[in-house]
Structures are given as structure tokens and as C-alpha cells.
PDB file of C-alpha atoms in Angstrom:
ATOM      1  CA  UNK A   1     109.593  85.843  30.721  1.00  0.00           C
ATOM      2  CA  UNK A   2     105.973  85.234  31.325  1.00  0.00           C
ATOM      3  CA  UNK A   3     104.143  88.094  32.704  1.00  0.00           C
ATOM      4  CA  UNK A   4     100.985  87.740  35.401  1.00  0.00           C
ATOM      5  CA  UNK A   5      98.177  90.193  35.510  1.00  0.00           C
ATOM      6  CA  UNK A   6      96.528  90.185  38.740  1.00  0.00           C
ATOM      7  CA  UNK A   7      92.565  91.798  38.721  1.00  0.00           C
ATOM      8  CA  UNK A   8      91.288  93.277  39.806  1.00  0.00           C
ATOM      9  CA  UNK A   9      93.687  96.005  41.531  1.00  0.00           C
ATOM     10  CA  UNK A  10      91.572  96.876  44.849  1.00  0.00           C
ATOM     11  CA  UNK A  11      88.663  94.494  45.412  1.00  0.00           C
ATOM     12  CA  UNK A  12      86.009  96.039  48.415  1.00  0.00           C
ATOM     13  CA  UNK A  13      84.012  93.765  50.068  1.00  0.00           C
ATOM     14  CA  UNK A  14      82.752  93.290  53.225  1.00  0.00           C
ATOM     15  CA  UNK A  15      83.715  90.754  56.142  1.00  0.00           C
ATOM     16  CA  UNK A  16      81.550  87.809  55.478  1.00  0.00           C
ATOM     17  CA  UNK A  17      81.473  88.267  51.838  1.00  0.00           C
ATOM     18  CA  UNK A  18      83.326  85.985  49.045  1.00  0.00           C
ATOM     19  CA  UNK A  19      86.449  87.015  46.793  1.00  0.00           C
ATOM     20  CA  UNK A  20      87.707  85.958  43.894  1.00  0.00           C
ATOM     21  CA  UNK A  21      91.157  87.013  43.074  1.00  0.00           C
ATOM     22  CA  UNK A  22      92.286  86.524  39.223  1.00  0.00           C
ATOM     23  CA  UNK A  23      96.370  85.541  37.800  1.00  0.00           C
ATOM     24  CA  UNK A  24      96.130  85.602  33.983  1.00  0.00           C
ATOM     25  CA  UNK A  25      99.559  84.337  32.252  1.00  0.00           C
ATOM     26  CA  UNK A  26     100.985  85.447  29.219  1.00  0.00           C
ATOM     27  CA  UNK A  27     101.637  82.047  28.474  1.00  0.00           C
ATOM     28  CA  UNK A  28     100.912  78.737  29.671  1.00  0.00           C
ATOM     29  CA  UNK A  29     102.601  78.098  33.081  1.00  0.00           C
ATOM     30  CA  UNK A  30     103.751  74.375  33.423  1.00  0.00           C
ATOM     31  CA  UNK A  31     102.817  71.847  34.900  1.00  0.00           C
ATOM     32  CA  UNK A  32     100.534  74.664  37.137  1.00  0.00           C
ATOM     33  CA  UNK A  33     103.616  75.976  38.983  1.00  0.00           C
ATOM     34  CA  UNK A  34     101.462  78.585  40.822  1.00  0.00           C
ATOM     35  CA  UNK A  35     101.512  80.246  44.181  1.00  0.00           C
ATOM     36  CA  UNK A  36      99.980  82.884  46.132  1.00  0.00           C
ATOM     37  CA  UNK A  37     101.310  84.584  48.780  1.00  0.00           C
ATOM     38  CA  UNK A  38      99.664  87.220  51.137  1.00  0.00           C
ATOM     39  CA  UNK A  39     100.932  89.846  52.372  1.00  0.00           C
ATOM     40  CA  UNK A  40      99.953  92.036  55.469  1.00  0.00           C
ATOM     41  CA  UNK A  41     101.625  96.101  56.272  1.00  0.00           C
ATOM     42  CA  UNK A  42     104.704  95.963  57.065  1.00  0.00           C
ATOM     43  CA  UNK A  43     104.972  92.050  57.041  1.00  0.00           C
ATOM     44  CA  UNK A  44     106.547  89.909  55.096  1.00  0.00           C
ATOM     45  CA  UNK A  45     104.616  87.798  52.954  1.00  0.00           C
ATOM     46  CA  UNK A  46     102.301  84.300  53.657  1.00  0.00           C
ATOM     47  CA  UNK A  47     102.372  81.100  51.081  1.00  0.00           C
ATOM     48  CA  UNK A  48      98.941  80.090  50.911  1.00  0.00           C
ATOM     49  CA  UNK A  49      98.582  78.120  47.802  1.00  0.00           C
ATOM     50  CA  UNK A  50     101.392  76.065  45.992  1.00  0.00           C
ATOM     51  CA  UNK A  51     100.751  74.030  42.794  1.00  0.00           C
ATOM     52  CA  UNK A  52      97.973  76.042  42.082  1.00  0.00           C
ATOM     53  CA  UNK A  53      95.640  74.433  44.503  1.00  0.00           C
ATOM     54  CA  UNK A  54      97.554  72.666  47.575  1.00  0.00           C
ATOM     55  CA  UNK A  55      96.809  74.689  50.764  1.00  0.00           C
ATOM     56  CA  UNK A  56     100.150  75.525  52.696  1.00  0.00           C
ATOM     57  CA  UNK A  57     100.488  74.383  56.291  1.00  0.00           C
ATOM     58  CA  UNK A  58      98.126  76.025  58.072  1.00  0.00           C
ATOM     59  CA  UNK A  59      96.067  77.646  55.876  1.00  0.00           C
ATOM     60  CA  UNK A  60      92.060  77.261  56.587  1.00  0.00           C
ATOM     61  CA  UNK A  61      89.806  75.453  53.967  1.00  0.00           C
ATOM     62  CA  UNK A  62      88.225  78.503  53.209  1.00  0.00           C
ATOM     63  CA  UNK A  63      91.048  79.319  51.144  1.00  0.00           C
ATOM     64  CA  UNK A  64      91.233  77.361  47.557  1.00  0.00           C
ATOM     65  CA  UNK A  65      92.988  78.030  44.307  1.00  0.00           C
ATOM     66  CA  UNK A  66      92.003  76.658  41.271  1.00  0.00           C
ATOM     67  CA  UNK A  67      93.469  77.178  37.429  1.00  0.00           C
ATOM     68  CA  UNK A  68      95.546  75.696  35.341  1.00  0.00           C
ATOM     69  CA  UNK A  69      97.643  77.136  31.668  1.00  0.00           C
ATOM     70  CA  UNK A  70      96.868  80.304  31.443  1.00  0.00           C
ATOM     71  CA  UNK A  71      94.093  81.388  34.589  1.00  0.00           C
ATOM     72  CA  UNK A  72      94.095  80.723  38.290  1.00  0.00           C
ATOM     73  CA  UNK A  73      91.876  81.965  40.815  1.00  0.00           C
ATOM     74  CA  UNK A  74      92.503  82.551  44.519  1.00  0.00           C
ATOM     75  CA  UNK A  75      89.265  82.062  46.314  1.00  0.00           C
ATOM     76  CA  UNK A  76      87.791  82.973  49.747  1.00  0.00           C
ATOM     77  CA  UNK A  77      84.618  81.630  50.780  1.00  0.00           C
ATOM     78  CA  UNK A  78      84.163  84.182  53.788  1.00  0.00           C
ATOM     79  CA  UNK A  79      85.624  86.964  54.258  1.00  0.00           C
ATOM     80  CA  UNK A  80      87.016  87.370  57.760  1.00  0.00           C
ATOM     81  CA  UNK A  81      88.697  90.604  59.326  1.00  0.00           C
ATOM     82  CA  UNK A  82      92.493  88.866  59.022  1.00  0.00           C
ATOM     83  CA  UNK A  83      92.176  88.299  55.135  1.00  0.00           C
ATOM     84  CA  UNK A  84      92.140  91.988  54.027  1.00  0.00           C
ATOM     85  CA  UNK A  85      95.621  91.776  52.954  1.00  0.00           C
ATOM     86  CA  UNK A  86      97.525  92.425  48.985  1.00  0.00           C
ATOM     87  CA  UNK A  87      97.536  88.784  47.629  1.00  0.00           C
ATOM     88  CA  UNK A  88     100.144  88.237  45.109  1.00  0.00           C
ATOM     89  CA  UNK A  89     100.399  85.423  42.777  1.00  0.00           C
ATOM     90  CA  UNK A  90     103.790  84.027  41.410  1.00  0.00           C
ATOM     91  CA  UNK A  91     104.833  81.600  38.625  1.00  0.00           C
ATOM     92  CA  UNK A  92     107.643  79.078  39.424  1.00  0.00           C
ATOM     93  CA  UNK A  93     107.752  76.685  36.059  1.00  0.00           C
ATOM     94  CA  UNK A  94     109.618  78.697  34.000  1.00  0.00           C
ATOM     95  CA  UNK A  95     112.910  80.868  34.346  1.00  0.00           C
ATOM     96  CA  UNK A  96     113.044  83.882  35.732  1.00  0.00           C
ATOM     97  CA  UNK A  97     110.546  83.045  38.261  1.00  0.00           C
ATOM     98  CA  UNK A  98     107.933  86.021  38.298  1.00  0.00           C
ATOM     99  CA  UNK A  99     105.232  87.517  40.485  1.00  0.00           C
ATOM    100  CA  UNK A 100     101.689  89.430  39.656  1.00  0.00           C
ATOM    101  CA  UNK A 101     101.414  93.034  40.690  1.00  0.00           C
ATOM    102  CA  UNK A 102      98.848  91.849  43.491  1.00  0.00           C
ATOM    103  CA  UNK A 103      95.887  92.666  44.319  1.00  0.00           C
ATOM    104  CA  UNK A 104      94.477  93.950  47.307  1.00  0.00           C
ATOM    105  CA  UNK A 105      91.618  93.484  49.408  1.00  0.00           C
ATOM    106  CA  UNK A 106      90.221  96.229  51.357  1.00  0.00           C
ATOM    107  CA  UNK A 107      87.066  96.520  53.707  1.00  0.00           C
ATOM    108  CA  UNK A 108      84.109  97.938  52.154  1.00  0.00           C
TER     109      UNK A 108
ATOM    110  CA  UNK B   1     110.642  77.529  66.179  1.00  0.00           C
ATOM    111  CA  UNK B   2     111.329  77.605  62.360  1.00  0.00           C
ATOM    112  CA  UNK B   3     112.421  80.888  61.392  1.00  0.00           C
ATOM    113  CA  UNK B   4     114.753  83.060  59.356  1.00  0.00           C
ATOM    114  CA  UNK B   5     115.748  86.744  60.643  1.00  0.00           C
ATOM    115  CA  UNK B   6     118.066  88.804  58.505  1.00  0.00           C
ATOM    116  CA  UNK B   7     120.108  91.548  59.189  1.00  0.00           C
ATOM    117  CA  UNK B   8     122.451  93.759  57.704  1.00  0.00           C
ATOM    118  CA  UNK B   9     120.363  96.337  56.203  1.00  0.00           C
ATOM    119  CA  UNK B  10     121.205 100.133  56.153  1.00  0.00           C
ATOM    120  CA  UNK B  11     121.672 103.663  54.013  1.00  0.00           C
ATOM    121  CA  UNK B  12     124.681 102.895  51.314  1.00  0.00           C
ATOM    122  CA  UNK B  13     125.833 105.631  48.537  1.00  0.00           C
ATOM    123  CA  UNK B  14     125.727 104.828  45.162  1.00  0.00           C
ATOM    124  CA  UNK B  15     128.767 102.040  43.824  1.00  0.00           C
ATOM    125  CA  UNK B  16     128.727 100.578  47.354  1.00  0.00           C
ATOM    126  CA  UNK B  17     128.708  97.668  48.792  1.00  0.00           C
ATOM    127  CA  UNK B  18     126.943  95.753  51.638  1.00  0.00           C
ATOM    128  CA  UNK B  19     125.990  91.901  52.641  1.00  0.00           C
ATOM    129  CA  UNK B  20     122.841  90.786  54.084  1.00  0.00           C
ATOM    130  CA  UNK B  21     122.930  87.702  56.931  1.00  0.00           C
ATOM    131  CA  UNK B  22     119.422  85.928  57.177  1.00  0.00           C
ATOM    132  CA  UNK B  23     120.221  83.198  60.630  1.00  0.00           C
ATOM    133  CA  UNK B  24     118.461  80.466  60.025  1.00  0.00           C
ATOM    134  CA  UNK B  25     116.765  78.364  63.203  1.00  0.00           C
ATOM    135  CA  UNK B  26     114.733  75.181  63.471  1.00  0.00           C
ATOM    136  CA  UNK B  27     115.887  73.666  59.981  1.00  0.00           C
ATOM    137  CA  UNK B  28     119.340  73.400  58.099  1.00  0.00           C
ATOM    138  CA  UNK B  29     120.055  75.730  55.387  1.00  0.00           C
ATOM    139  CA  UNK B  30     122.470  72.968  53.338  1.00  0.00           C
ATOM    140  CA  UNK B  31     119.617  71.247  53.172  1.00  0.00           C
ATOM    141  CA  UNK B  32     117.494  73.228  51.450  1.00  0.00           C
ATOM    142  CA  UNK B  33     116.799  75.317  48.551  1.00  0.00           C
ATOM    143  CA  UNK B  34     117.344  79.056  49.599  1.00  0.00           C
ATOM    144  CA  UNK B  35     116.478  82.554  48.188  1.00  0.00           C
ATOM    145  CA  UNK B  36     116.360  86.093  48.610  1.00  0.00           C
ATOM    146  CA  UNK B  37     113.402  88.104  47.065  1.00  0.00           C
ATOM    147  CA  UNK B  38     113.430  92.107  47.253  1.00  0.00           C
ATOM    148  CA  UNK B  39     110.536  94.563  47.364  1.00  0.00           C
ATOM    149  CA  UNK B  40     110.976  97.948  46.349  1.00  0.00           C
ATOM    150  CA  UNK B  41     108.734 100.471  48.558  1.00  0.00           C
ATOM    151  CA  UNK B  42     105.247 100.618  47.397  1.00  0.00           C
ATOM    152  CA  UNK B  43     106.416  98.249  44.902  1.00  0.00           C
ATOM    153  CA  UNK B  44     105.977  94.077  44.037  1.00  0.00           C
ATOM    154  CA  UNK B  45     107.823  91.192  44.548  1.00  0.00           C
ATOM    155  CA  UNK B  46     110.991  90.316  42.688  1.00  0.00           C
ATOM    156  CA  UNK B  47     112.887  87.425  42.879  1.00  0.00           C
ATOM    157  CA  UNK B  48     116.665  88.068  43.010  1.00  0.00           C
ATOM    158  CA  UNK B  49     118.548  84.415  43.717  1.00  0.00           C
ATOM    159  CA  UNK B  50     118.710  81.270  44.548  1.00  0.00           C
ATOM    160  CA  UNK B  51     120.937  78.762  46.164  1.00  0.00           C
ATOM    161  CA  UNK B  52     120.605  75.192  46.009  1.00  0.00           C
ATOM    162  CA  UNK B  53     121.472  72.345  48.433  1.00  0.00           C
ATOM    163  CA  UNK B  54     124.045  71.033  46.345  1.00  0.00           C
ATOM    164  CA  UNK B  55     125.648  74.823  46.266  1.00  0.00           C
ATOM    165  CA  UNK B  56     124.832  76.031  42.656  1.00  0.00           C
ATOM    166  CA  UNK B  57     123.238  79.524  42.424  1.00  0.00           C
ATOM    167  CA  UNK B  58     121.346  81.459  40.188  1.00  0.00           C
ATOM    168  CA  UNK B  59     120.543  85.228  39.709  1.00  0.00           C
ATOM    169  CA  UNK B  60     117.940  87.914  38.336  1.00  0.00           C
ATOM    170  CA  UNK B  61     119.349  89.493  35.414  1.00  0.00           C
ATOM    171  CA  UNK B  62     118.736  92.497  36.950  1.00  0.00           C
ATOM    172  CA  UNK B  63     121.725  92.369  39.812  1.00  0.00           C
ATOM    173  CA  UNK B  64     123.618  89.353  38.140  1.00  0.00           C
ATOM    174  CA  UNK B  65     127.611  90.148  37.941  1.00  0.00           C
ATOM    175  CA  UNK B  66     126.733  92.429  40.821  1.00  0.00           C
ATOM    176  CA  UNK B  67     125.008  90.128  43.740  1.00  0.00           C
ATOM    177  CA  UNK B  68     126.726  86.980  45.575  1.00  0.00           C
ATOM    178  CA  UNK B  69     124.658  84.265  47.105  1.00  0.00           C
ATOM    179  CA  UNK B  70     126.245  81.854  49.605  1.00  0.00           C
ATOM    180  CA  UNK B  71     125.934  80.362  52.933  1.00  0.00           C
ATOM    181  CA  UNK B  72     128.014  79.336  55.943  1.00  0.00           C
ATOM    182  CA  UNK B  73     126.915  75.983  56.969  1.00  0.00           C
ATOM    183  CA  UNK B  74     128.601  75.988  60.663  1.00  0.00           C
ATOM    184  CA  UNK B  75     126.362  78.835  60.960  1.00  0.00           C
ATOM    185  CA  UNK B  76     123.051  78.234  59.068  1.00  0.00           C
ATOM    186  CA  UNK B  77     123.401  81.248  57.886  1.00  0.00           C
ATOM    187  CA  UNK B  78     122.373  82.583  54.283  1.00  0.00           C
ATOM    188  CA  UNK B  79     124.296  85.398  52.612  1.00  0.00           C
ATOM    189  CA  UNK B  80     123.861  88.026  49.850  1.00  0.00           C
ATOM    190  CA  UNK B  81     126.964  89.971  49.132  1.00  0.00           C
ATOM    191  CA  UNK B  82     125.575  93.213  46.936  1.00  0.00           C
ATOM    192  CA  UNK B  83     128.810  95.332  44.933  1.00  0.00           C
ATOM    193  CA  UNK B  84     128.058  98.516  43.165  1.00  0.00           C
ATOM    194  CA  UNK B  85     124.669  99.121  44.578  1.00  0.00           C
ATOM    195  CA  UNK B  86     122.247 101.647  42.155  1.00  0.00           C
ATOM    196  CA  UNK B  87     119.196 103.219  43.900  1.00  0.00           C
ATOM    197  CA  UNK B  88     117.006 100.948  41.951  1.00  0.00           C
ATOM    198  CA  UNK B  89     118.611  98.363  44.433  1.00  0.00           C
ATOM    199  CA  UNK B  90     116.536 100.043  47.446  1.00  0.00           C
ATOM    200  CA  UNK B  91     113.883  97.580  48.755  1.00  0.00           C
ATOM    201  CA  UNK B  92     113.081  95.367  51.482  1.00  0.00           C
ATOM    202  CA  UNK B  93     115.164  92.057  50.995  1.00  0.00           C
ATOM    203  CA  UNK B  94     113.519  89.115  52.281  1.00  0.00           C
ATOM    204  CA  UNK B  95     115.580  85.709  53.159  1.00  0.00           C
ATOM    205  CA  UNK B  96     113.518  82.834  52.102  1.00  0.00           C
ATOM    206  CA  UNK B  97     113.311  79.036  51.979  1.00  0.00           C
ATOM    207  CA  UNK B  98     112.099  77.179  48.787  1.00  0.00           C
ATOM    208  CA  UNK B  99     108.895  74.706  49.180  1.00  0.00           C
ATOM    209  CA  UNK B 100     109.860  71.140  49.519  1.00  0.00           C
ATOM    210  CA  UNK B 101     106.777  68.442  48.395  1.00  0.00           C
ATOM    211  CA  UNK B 102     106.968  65.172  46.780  1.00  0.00           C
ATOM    212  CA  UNK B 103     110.037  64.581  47.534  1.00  0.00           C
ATOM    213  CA  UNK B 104     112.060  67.560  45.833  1.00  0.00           C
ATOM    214  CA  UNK B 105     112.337  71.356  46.053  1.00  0.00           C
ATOM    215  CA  UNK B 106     110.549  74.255  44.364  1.00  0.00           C
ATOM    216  CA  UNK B 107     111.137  77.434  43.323  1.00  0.00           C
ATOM    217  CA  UNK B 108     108.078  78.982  45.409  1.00  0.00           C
ATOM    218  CA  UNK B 109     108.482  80.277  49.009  1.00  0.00           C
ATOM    219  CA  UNK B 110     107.153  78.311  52.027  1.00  0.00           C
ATOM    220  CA  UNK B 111     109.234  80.730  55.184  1.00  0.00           C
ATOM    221  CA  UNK B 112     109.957  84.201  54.448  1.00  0.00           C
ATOM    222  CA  UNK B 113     112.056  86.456  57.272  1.00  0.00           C
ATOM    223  CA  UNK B 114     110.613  89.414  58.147  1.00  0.00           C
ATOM    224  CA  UNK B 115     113.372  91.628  56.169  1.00  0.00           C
ATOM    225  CA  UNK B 116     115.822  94.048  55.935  1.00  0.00           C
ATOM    226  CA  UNK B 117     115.601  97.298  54.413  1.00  0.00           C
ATOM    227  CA  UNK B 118     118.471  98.308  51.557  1.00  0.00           C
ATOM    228  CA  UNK B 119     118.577 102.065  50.773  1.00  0.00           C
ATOM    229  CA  UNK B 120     120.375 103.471  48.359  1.00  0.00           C
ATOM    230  CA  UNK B 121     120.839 107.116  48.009  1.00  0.00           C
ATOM    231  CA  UNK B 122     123.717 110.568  48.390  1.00  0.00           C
TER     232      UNK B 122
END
């Protein structure tokens, strides 16, 4: 099963500001099966990244993942007041599918 | 409007059973790759299984022997039948529908219901 480490746990920043968002494998995920999803209170969670860098529907160009084997990296540009959220990444190339611990992304 | 809502949620004692509905609207459920996910409270995402458009399924280890995945076409409705529930199976279970791109379907999540909540306690 490979395990994904998501860092940092709590990442405080300020609206306007830019995040980067770390998924570390255990091993090698293929052929960069990686999501991220975020997630709001009490909502259910948001694809926002498929393939490791495709934007989902809908999702503004701020938003980009990058990565590939063993380290992706969820990135937004500018922080605006809807993106403090947990953000969880997920592996889909190899069975069981699993998910990071998330991180999330409070105001500073 | 694309959407999933499930239902069937509630309090359940220890060694019983309960199934989830997730009603499917604005897309057909055959045709599609379909999951449930749980989330225990406070807790991440797990992936618990998967039903395919041509009607095989798959399973976490975790709740495999124990959980039934299936749908009711007439009805675009998905299903997860859960026997001999444990309190580790407490958690928000979210319906969801695989990604579709390129031309075939993926094992991440692209529509997600808003959930239903499984507790398990005496």
C-alpha cells in the first residue's frame, strides 16, 4: 500500500499570499495517478487536480499541481478568502487507492 | 443539475446492519464508475468500494466480507449494504462518481454527495 505524507499539517498565511502544499509517496505512484481534493466544514470534498496537474471543471488557474514519482505539489498563486480549506491528496495507480492525512490552510 | 444525495444514515448497535441509498440525478449510474468513500470524525479519507459500469466491485480490506456494493439501474440509485457494523465503521459515507478523461474511467473522484453520517455505538 503506498502511503502519502502531506506537509506541512497547518500552513498560516494570509489572503493574498502563495501556498505550497506537499504529497510525498512511499513509492513511486504510476503513471502520476494524483489528485487533490478540498475540503470545506462540514462539506464534502472538491476535486481540484487529477493526473497530477489537469485542473477539474471549474477550478481557477490559480490553482496548479505539479509532481511526478514520488513528490507533487498543490499550488496557489493567491490566496483568496474561499481557499482556506484541508486539502487532501490521493493516489489512484495502485491498489488500495489511498489518501494523505491533509493539510490545512488556515488564515494567519 | 448533476448531483448525488445519499441517505440512509443513522445510530446502529454493534453486529448491525444498515444500507446507504446515494440517488443519482443529471447522469446515469450504469454508466459510470461508482464509489463510496467514508470519513471517520476528525479523521481522513478512506476509500471503501467501487463499482464498475460493467457491474464488478471491489472492496477495502478493511469492511470486505462485511460491505455490499450495488445499484438499481431503474432507479439510478447506488447502494452500500453494511452487515455486522463495529464502531470503527462510524464516519461520514460519501457516494461518489469516478473521473472519466480520455476516454476511460479512473479511480479518483470528480462528484461527491454531501453524505450520510454512520454511527455506531450501545
Amino acid at each position: 500500500e503506498i502511503v502519502l505524507t502531506q506537509s506541512p499539517g497547518t500552513l498560516s498565511l494570509s489572503p493574498g499570499e502563495r501556498a505550497t502544499l506537499s504529497c510525498r509517496a512511499s513509492q513511486s505512484v504510476s503513471s502520476s495517478y494524483l489528485a487533490w481534493y478540498q475540503q470545506k466544514p462540514g462539506q464534502a470534498p472538491r476535486l481540484l487536480i487529477y493526473g497530477a496537474s489537469s485542473r477539474a471543471t471549474g477550478i481557477p488557474d490559480r490553482v496548479s499541481g505539479s509532481g511526478s514519482g514520488t513528490d507533487f505539489t498543490l499550488t496557489i498563486s493567491r490566496l483568496e478568502p474561499e481557499d482556506f480549506a484541508v486539502y487532501y491528496c490521493q493516489q489512484y495507480g495502485s491498489s488500495p487507492l489511498t489518501f494523505g492525512g491533509g493539510t490545512k490552510v488556515e488564515i494567519k | 443539475e448533476v448531483q448525488l444525495v445519499e441517505s440512509g444514515g443513522g445510530l446502529i448497535q454493534p453486529g448491525g446492519s444498515l444500507r446507504l441509498s446515494c440517488a443519482a440525478s443529471g447522469f446515469t449510474v450504469s454508466s459510470n464508475y461508482m464509489s463510496w468513500v467514508r470519513q471517520a470524525p476528525g479523521k481522513g479519507l478512506e476509500w471503501v468500494s467501487v463499482i464498475y459500469s460493467g457491474g464488478s466491485t471491489y472492496y477495502a480490506d478493511s469492511v470486505k466480507g462485511r460491505f455490499t456494493i450495488s445499484r438499481d439501474n431503474s432507479k439510478n440509485t447506488l447502494y452500500l449494504q453494511m452487515n455486522s457494523l463495529r464502531a470503527e465503521d462510524t464516519a461520514v459515507y460519501y457516494c461518489a462518481r469516478n473521473g472519466y478523461s480520455y476516454g476511460r474511467s479512473y479511480w479518483y473522484f470528480d462528484l461527491w454527495g454531501r453524505g450520510t453520517l454512520v454511527t455506531v455505538s450501545s
